[in-house]
XYZ file of C-alpha atoms in Angstrom:
458
model
C 119.310 51.070 106.280
C 123.086 49.603 106.814
C 125.148 53.299 106.994
C 122.462 54.160 109.618
C 122.589 57.331 108.721
C 118.827 58.408 108.887
C 117.369 57.580 105.319
C 117.314 55.439 102.631
C 117.051 56.601 98.639
C 115.173 55.653 95.931
C 116.640 51.907 95.727
C 116.588 51.348 99.013
C 113.056 51.976 99.490
C 112.532 49.916 96.173
C 113.451 46.382 98.250
C 111.944 47.881 101.673
C 107.764 48.002 99.948
C 109.673 44.395 98.988
C 109.819 42.895 102.676
C 107.197 44.269 103.381
C 104.567 44.178 100.532
C 105.975 41.819 98.190
C 103.183 39.222 98.860
C 100.286 41.096 98.745
C 101.368 42.768 94.644
C 102.305 41.980 92.190
C 105.678 42.711 90.581
C 105.824 45.511 88.478
C 103.562 46.288 90.678
C 104.679 46.874 93.266
C 108.076 48.366 90.907
C 106.578 51.270 89.722
C 104.066 51.938 92.949
C 107.185 52.162 94.650
C 108.029 54.611 92.309
C 105.340 56.756 93.129
C 105.357 56.847 96.993
C 109.062 57.750 96.785
C 108.282 60.530 95.137
C 104.982 61.643 96.664
C 107.709 61.178 99.794
C 110.582 62.972 98.477
C 108.771 66.961 99.075
C 112.160 68.088 99.733
C 113.762 66.563 95.971
C 117.524 65.440 98.479
C 116.664 61.761 96.603
C 115.476 60.330 100.370
C 113.353 60.255 102.520
C 114.050 59.779 105.779
C 111.713 57.028 109.016
C 108.751 60.582 109.632
C 108.158 60.281 105.761
C 108.696 56.709 104.513
C 105.568 56.231 108.355
C 103.761 58.785 106.671
C 103.436 56.709 103.300
C 103.096 53.328 104.452
C 100.627 54.004 107.070
C 99.158 54.972 103.651
C 99.518 51.913 101.638
C 98.298 49.852 104.844
C 94.505 51.743 105.041
C 94.650 51.532 101.021
C 95.464 47.896 100.484
C 92.573 47.177 104.201
C 90.208 49.355 101.474
C 91.216 46.803 99.148
C 90.744 43.857 101.104
C 87.530 45.119 102.049
C 86.039 45.871 99.126
C 86.901 42.831 97.439
C 85.262 40.991 100.311
C 82.879 43.526 99.776
C 82.203 42.172 96.208
C 82.549 38.678 96.922
C 79.625 39.172 99.650
C 78.409 40.082 96.792
C 78.967 37.730 94.344
C 77.475 34.462 96.863
C 75.379 36.289 97.720
C 73.331 36.799 94.160
C 74.847 32.728 93.413
C 73.338 31.625 95.746
C 69.862 33.137 94.992
C 70.301 32.734 91.782
C 70.703 29.138 92.887
C 67.100 29.386 94.961
C 65.681 30.617 92.752
C 66.161 28.572 89.654
C 66.518 25.128 91.544
C 65.109 22.423 89.301
C 65.527 25.026 85.870
C 66.869 24.055 83.013
C 70.211 25.576 82.024
C 68.797 28.680 79.762
C 66.892 29.862 83.045
C 70.483 29.090 85.867
C 72.080 31.241 82.683
C 69.602 34.432 82.508
C 70.133 33.571 86.666
C 74.085 33.935 86.249
C 72.914 37.688 84.197
C 70.855 38.804 86.894
C 73.417 38.548 89.095
C 76.557 40.267 86.334
C 73.724 42.870 85.838
C 73.611 43.405 89.849
C 76.621 43.225 90.212
C 77.372 46.666 87.225
C 78.392 49.824 88.673
C 74.837 51.122 87.060
C 72.295 49.517 89.416
C 75.044 50.432 92.216
C 74.939 54.745 90.640
C 71.256 54.183 90.823
C 70.671 53.299 94.579
C 71.626 56.344 96.736
C 71.689 53.868 99.506
C 74.496 51.422 98.232
C 75.995 54.772 96.764
C 76.743 56.572 100.196
C 77.895 53.432 102.275
C 80.513 52.700 99.449
C 81.647 56.346 100.236
C 81.792 55.719 103.430
C 83.305 52.449 103.149
C 86.408 54.837 101.429
C 85.715 57.036 103.604
C 83.874 59.467 101.838
C 80.960 62.034 103.649
C 78.055 61.619 102.312
C 77.819 65.047 100.181
C 80.824 63.787 99.208
C 79.400 61.100 97.780
C 76.753 63.027 96.301
C 78.709 65.591 95.021
C 80.722 62.945 92.926
C 77.979 60.653 91.747
C 76.259 63.780 90.549
C 79.444 64.678 88.485
C 79.908 60.476 87.285
C 76.584 60.733 85.164
C 76.759 63.952 83.575
C 80.114 62.788 82.440
C 78.797 58.807 80.930
C 76.978 60.362 79.210
C 75.548 57.159 77.335
C 74.831 55.156 81.081
C 76.934 53.089 80.948
C 77.818 53.004 84.359
C 82.047 52.701 83.883
C 83.941 55.724 81.793
C 86.976 56.273 79.493
C 90.306 57.879 80.458
C 89.278 60.899 79.036
C 85.571 60.877 81.239
C 88.067 60.144 83.789
C 90.052 63.360 83.656
C 87.236 65.017 83.215
C 85.149 63.863 85.995
C 88.788 64.918 87.863
C 88.769 68.064 86.167
C 85.528 69.209 88.209
C 86.044 67.456 91.298
C 89.949 68.507 92.272
C 90.113 71.186 89.568
C 90.286 74.288 92.613
C 92.896 72.304 94.490
C 95.266 70.821 91.624
C 97.908 72.983 89.213
C 96.225 71.638 85.739
C 100.335 69.706 84.643
C 99.640 67.598 88.142
C 95.675 67.030 87.918
C 96.458 65.386 84.995
C 99.151 63.410 86.000
C 97.598 62.743 88.981
C 94.506 61.538 86.929
C 96.557 59.364 84.708
C 98.355 57.607 87.743
C 94.605 57.403 89.103
C 93.573 55.874 86.666
C 95.300 52.845 86.322
C 95.520 52.207 89.566
C 91.833 51.558 89.407
C 91.564 49.743 86.385
C 93.150 46.814 87.942
C 91.287 44.352 85.213
C 92.892 46.619 81.945
C 89.186 46.984 80.538
C 89.971 50.703 79.681
C 87.243 51.663 81.271
C 86.420 52.176 86.233
C 83.600 51.995 87.050
C 81.692 53.883 89.715
C 82.510 51.623 92.828
C 86.769 51.313 91.444
C 86.380 55.013 91.453
C 84.872 55.785 94.880
C 88.247 53.962 96.145
C 89.629 56.662 94.022
C 88.148 59.512 95.204
C 88.298 58.258 98.466
C 91.758 57.517 98.610
C 92.670 61.453 96.801
C 90.509 63.053 99.564
C 92.279 61.531 102.028
C 95.836 62.834 100.594
C 94.750 65.611 99.363
C 93.325 66.694 104.034
C 96.858 64.623 104.812
C 98.279 67.413 101.779
C 96.599 69.746 103.876
C 97.100 69.320 107.143
C 101.396 69.049 106.682
C 100.742 72.685 104.496
C 99.349 73.700 107.526
C 101.188 71.954 109.869
C 104.338 73.711 108.548
C 102.916 76.580 108.580
C 102.487 76.519 111.908
C 106.515 75.311 111.852
C 107.306 79.239 109.307
C 104.982 81.006 111.552
C 106.522 80.040 114.531
C 110.262 80.776 113.637
C 109.222 84.326 111.583
C 108.078 85.734 115.224
C 110.946 83.849 116.517
C 113.265 85.926 114.241
C 111.166 88.749 114.705
C 111.024 88.705 119.017
C 115.174 87.847 118.118
C 115.555 90.985 116.232
C 112.991 93.668 118.495
C 115.269 92.277 121.574
C 118.401 93.240 119.686
C 117.431 96.523 118.627
C 116.211 96.645 121.294
C 119.945 96.005 123.523
C 120.952 98.325 121.329
C 119.129 100.891 121.781
C 119.480 100.404 125.273
C 123.107 100.242 124.223
C 123.254 103.759 122.604
C 122.130 104.860 125.375
C 123.713 103.880 127.543
C 126.847 105.078 125.863
C 125.484 108.892 125.240
C 124.551 109.015 128.619
C 128.605 107.761 129.585
C 129.265 110.774 127.880
C 126.971 112.626 128.770
C 128.216 111.981 132.232
C 132.286 112.781 130.697
C 130.869 116.381 129.580
C 128.945 116.904 132.999
C 132.611 116.331 134.923
C 134.523 118.452 131.983
C 131.912 121.292 133.565
C 132.345 120.050 137.400
C 136.267 120.133 136.115
C 135.985 123.376 134.339
C 133.949 125.085 137.534
C 136.494 123.284 140.410
C 139.809 125.506 137.903
C 137.401 128.355 138.078
C 136.586 128.583 141.418
C 141.389 127.380 142.003
C 141.909 130.382 140.014
C 139.871 133.060 141.451
C 140.653 131.550 145.422
C 144.794 132.048 143.943
C 143.416 136.151 142.891
C 142.332 136.277 146.370
C 145.063 134.978 147.588
C 147.476 136.579 145.238
C 145.271 140.106 145.904
C 145.295 139.670 149.573
C 149.668 139.453 149.067
C 149.952 142.948 147.144
C 147.460 144.081 149.200
C 149.588 143.340 153.219
C 152.759 144.340 150.535
C 150.800 147.574 149.851
C 149.244 147.932 153.442
C 153.737 147.829 154.332
C 154.650 150.244 152.052
C 152.314 151.799 153.038
C 153.599 152.397 156.442
C 157.505 152.811 154.934
C 156.195 155.092 152.844
C 154.099 157.312 156.574
C 157.004 157.410 158.366
C 159.303 158.910 155.476
C 156.319 161.196 155.217
C 155.731 161.953 158.423
C 160.096 163.098 157.753
C 158.864 164.835 154.916
C 155.660 166.130 154.948
C 155.326 167.081 151.298
C 157.189 164.808 149.430
C 154.962 162.592 151.062
C 152.268 163.782 150.578
C 153.269 163.652 146.197
C 154.745 160.369 146.630
C 150.669 159.054 148.418
C 148.687 160.459 145.764
C 151.337 159.437 142.826
C 150.812 156.344 144.200
C 147.274 156.340 144.964
C 147.030 156.978 141.069
C 149.504 154.141 139.882
C 147.958 151.484 142.447
C 144.258 152.987 140.814
C 145.913 152.219 137.402
C 147.419 148.386 138.780
C 143.796 147.810 140.936
C 142.236 148.540 137.226
C 144.519 146.294 134.913
C 143.806 143.301 137.554
C 140.251 143.347 137.149
C 141.063 143.788 133.248
C 143.032 140.886 133.667
C 140.676 138.324 136.020
C 136.993 139.985 133.407
C 139.879 138.383 130.048
C 140.077 135.531 132.851
C 136.182 135.147 132.469
C 135.561 135.318 129.894
C 137.918 132.658 128.260
C 136.405 130.380 130.629
C 133.856 130.245 129.611
C 134.541 130.478 125.880
C 135.751 126.553 127.500
C 132.967 125.623 128.929
C 130.762 126.868 125.518
C 132.990 124.325 123.246
C 132.630 121.587 125.914
C 129.039 121.691 125.441
C 129.175 122.360 121.117
C 132.078 119.927 122.052
C 128.907 117.110 123.510
C 126.607 118.579 121.586
C 128.875 117.109 118.361
C 129.028 113.547 120.267
C 125.833 112.964 120.864
C 124.011 113.945 117.563
C 127.673 111.569 115.682
C 125.978 108.499 117.892
C 122.019 109.305 116.710
C 123.426 109.247 113.219
C 125.740 106.096 113.815
C 123.020 105.054 115.204
C 120.479 105.775 112.323
C 123.622 104.403 110.358
C 123.160 101.139 111.926
C 120.315 100.340 111.543
C 119.869 101.859 107.857
C 121.999 97.916 107.533
C 120.066 96.027 109.475
C 117.286 96.311 107.023
C 119.063 96.493 103.894
C 120.342 93.111 106.396
C 116.621 91.608 106.396
C 116.093 92.781 102.681
C 118.639 91.249 101.045
C 118.207 87.547 103.377
C 113.683 88.189 102.117
C 115.319 88.516 97.936
C 117.912 85.757 98.943
C 113.780 83.303 100.411
C 112.367 84.385 98.009
C 114.765 83.180 95.279
C 115.070 80.257 96.774
C 111.841 79.693 97.290
C 112.307 79.922 93.121
C 113.948 77.636 93.524
C 112.119 75.454 94.721
C 109.975 75.462 92.237
C 111.615 74.998 89.846
C 112.689 71.806 90.610
C 109.524 70.771 91.898
C 108.367 71.346 88.310
C 111.565 68.540 87.133
C 110.320 66.642 89.637
C 106.651 66.734 88.467
C 108.223 65.814 84.759
C 110.624 63.776 86.220
C 107.412 61.422 87.567
C 105.442 61.967 83.675
C 108.210 60.774 82.576
C 109.117 57.776 84.098
C 104.896 56.733 84.229
C 105.092 56.817 81.047
C 107.423 54.906 80.641
C 106.453 52.723 83.418
C 103.265 52.449 80.328
C 105.722 51.677 77.869
C 107.002 48.453 79.800
C 103.029 47.730 81.401
C 102.148 47.371 76.849
C 105.854 45.800 76.317
C 104.610 43.032 78.693
C 101.594 42.570 77.109
C 103.189 41.804 73.722
C 105.804 39.222 74.515
C 102.839 37.414 76.553
C 100.453 37.300 73.606
C 103.211 35.956 71.874
C 104.128 33.410 73.619
C 100.447 32.345 73.692
C 100.731 32.492 71.039
C 103.625 30.413 69.769
C 101.957 28.425 72.078
C 98.782 27.792 70.312
C 100.870 27.004 67.175
C 102.907 24.190 69.559
C 100.202 22.507 70.255
C 98.700 22.873 66.418
C 101.672 20.959 65.517
C 101.867 18.510 68.040
C 97.914 17.591 67.458
C 98.732 17.836 62.972
C 101.662 15.691 64.660
C 99.296 13.308 66.215
C 97.042 13.548 62.945
C 99.577 12.230 61.210
C 100.325 9.028 62.997
C 96.384 8.438 63.476
C 96.522 7.769 60.130
C 99.936 6.172 59.415
C 98.705 3.435 62.676
C 94.814 3.527 60.156
C 97.619 2.294 56.894
C 99.194 -0.017 58.219
C 96.228 -1.372 60.072
C 93.755 -1.609 55.892
C 97.636 -3.270 55.283
C 97.333 -6.184 57.896
C 94.341 -6.678 57.242
C 94.548 -7.214 53.299
C 97.603 -9.222 53.907
C 95.486 -11.482 56.126
C 92.219 -11.273 53.418
C 95.446 -12.354 51.336
C 96.459 -14.823 53.444
C 92.197 -16.492 54.132
C 91.665 -17.230 50.069
C 95.669 -17.969 50.137
C 94.601 -20.977 52.551
C 91.536 -21.917 51.065
C 92.424 -22.450 46.846
C 94.818 -25.526 48.656
C 91.765 -26.247 51.020
C 90.730 -26.547 47.385
C 93.519 -28.217 46.098
């Protein structure tokens, strides 16, 4: 991770796998496994894998490698024990007896004897990390699929077996792709068949992967639930704050209305006091006028009497007018107080309408957010389907590349055989030439001997 981003892309991931597992796996196998594991680790389809995701894949591969080494060691121990038993039983026997013993060893290693031995099946299942119930269920399904009792299943039978065991857990297109990949991983010798022991290893690996996936899904669901609860609590707190704010505003408006009423009441009392003072002044003025009139009345009692009566009548009329004016003002003040109450009620009603509108806006915003989440979930599902399709295409390309490599290897072997045949033919030709030269030398020697005999005779 040279840029220190905390993530690696697929190419960097492959180099990392080469550093860690290059001494344990063949290059073409490592390349294929790296591509598969990268897609498994890149769950969000970002094209990058962080260190936490890589650790999960690394741990899984280390467990698989340790299990494979343990199985290989177990198989080697079984072969060694069988060979030792064959050697002990066949001590002093001829080659035919030894061959028969070796055949018995190979048959002991066969899957038919394994699947027929319940205790051995349980022990192998335990080594693969499976419970006895899982092992027996897998054994029953394997025996049902393996109708010819050959102890092995081909790729089509392997796919049917996977459907019986994992059809309720995986989607059909995912199960089909996983079956193809796992079959090629189990069929290490390229025979086109998988025995029960190889199948148990793949079955245990898939059970562990499924358990891990379920645990990760449960963990993500718990995180989502916690996030939803936090959002709900935050939303509830926000609504409570808004309701408290609305209540505070309503209280402030009510307080303002109460103060307005108090001010109106104070104004009314001030007007009443002013009216009382004015009346007192008028009464004092009337008393003064009355005294003057009384003085005048003493001078002219008859005119004063008539004037007094007229003034009394006028005073009574003026008082009646003043009382009517006071009653009108009281009615105006009452009308103003009623209008203030109506305005307070209207303000409270407007505040309630505004709170209702805010609540509806929040509901609409929540609905919009849920729609966006559903759209995001649909987009992720499409991306996962596209990633699955690409994985199938890449697996098919890897299979074709392997077939082409196998064809090239066979062509090289055939070319090597032809070259060796040509060398052998050349060696044969040279041997024949040398034999011919030797024969001619012998004939020449025979002719020389005869010439010497003739010369001797002469």
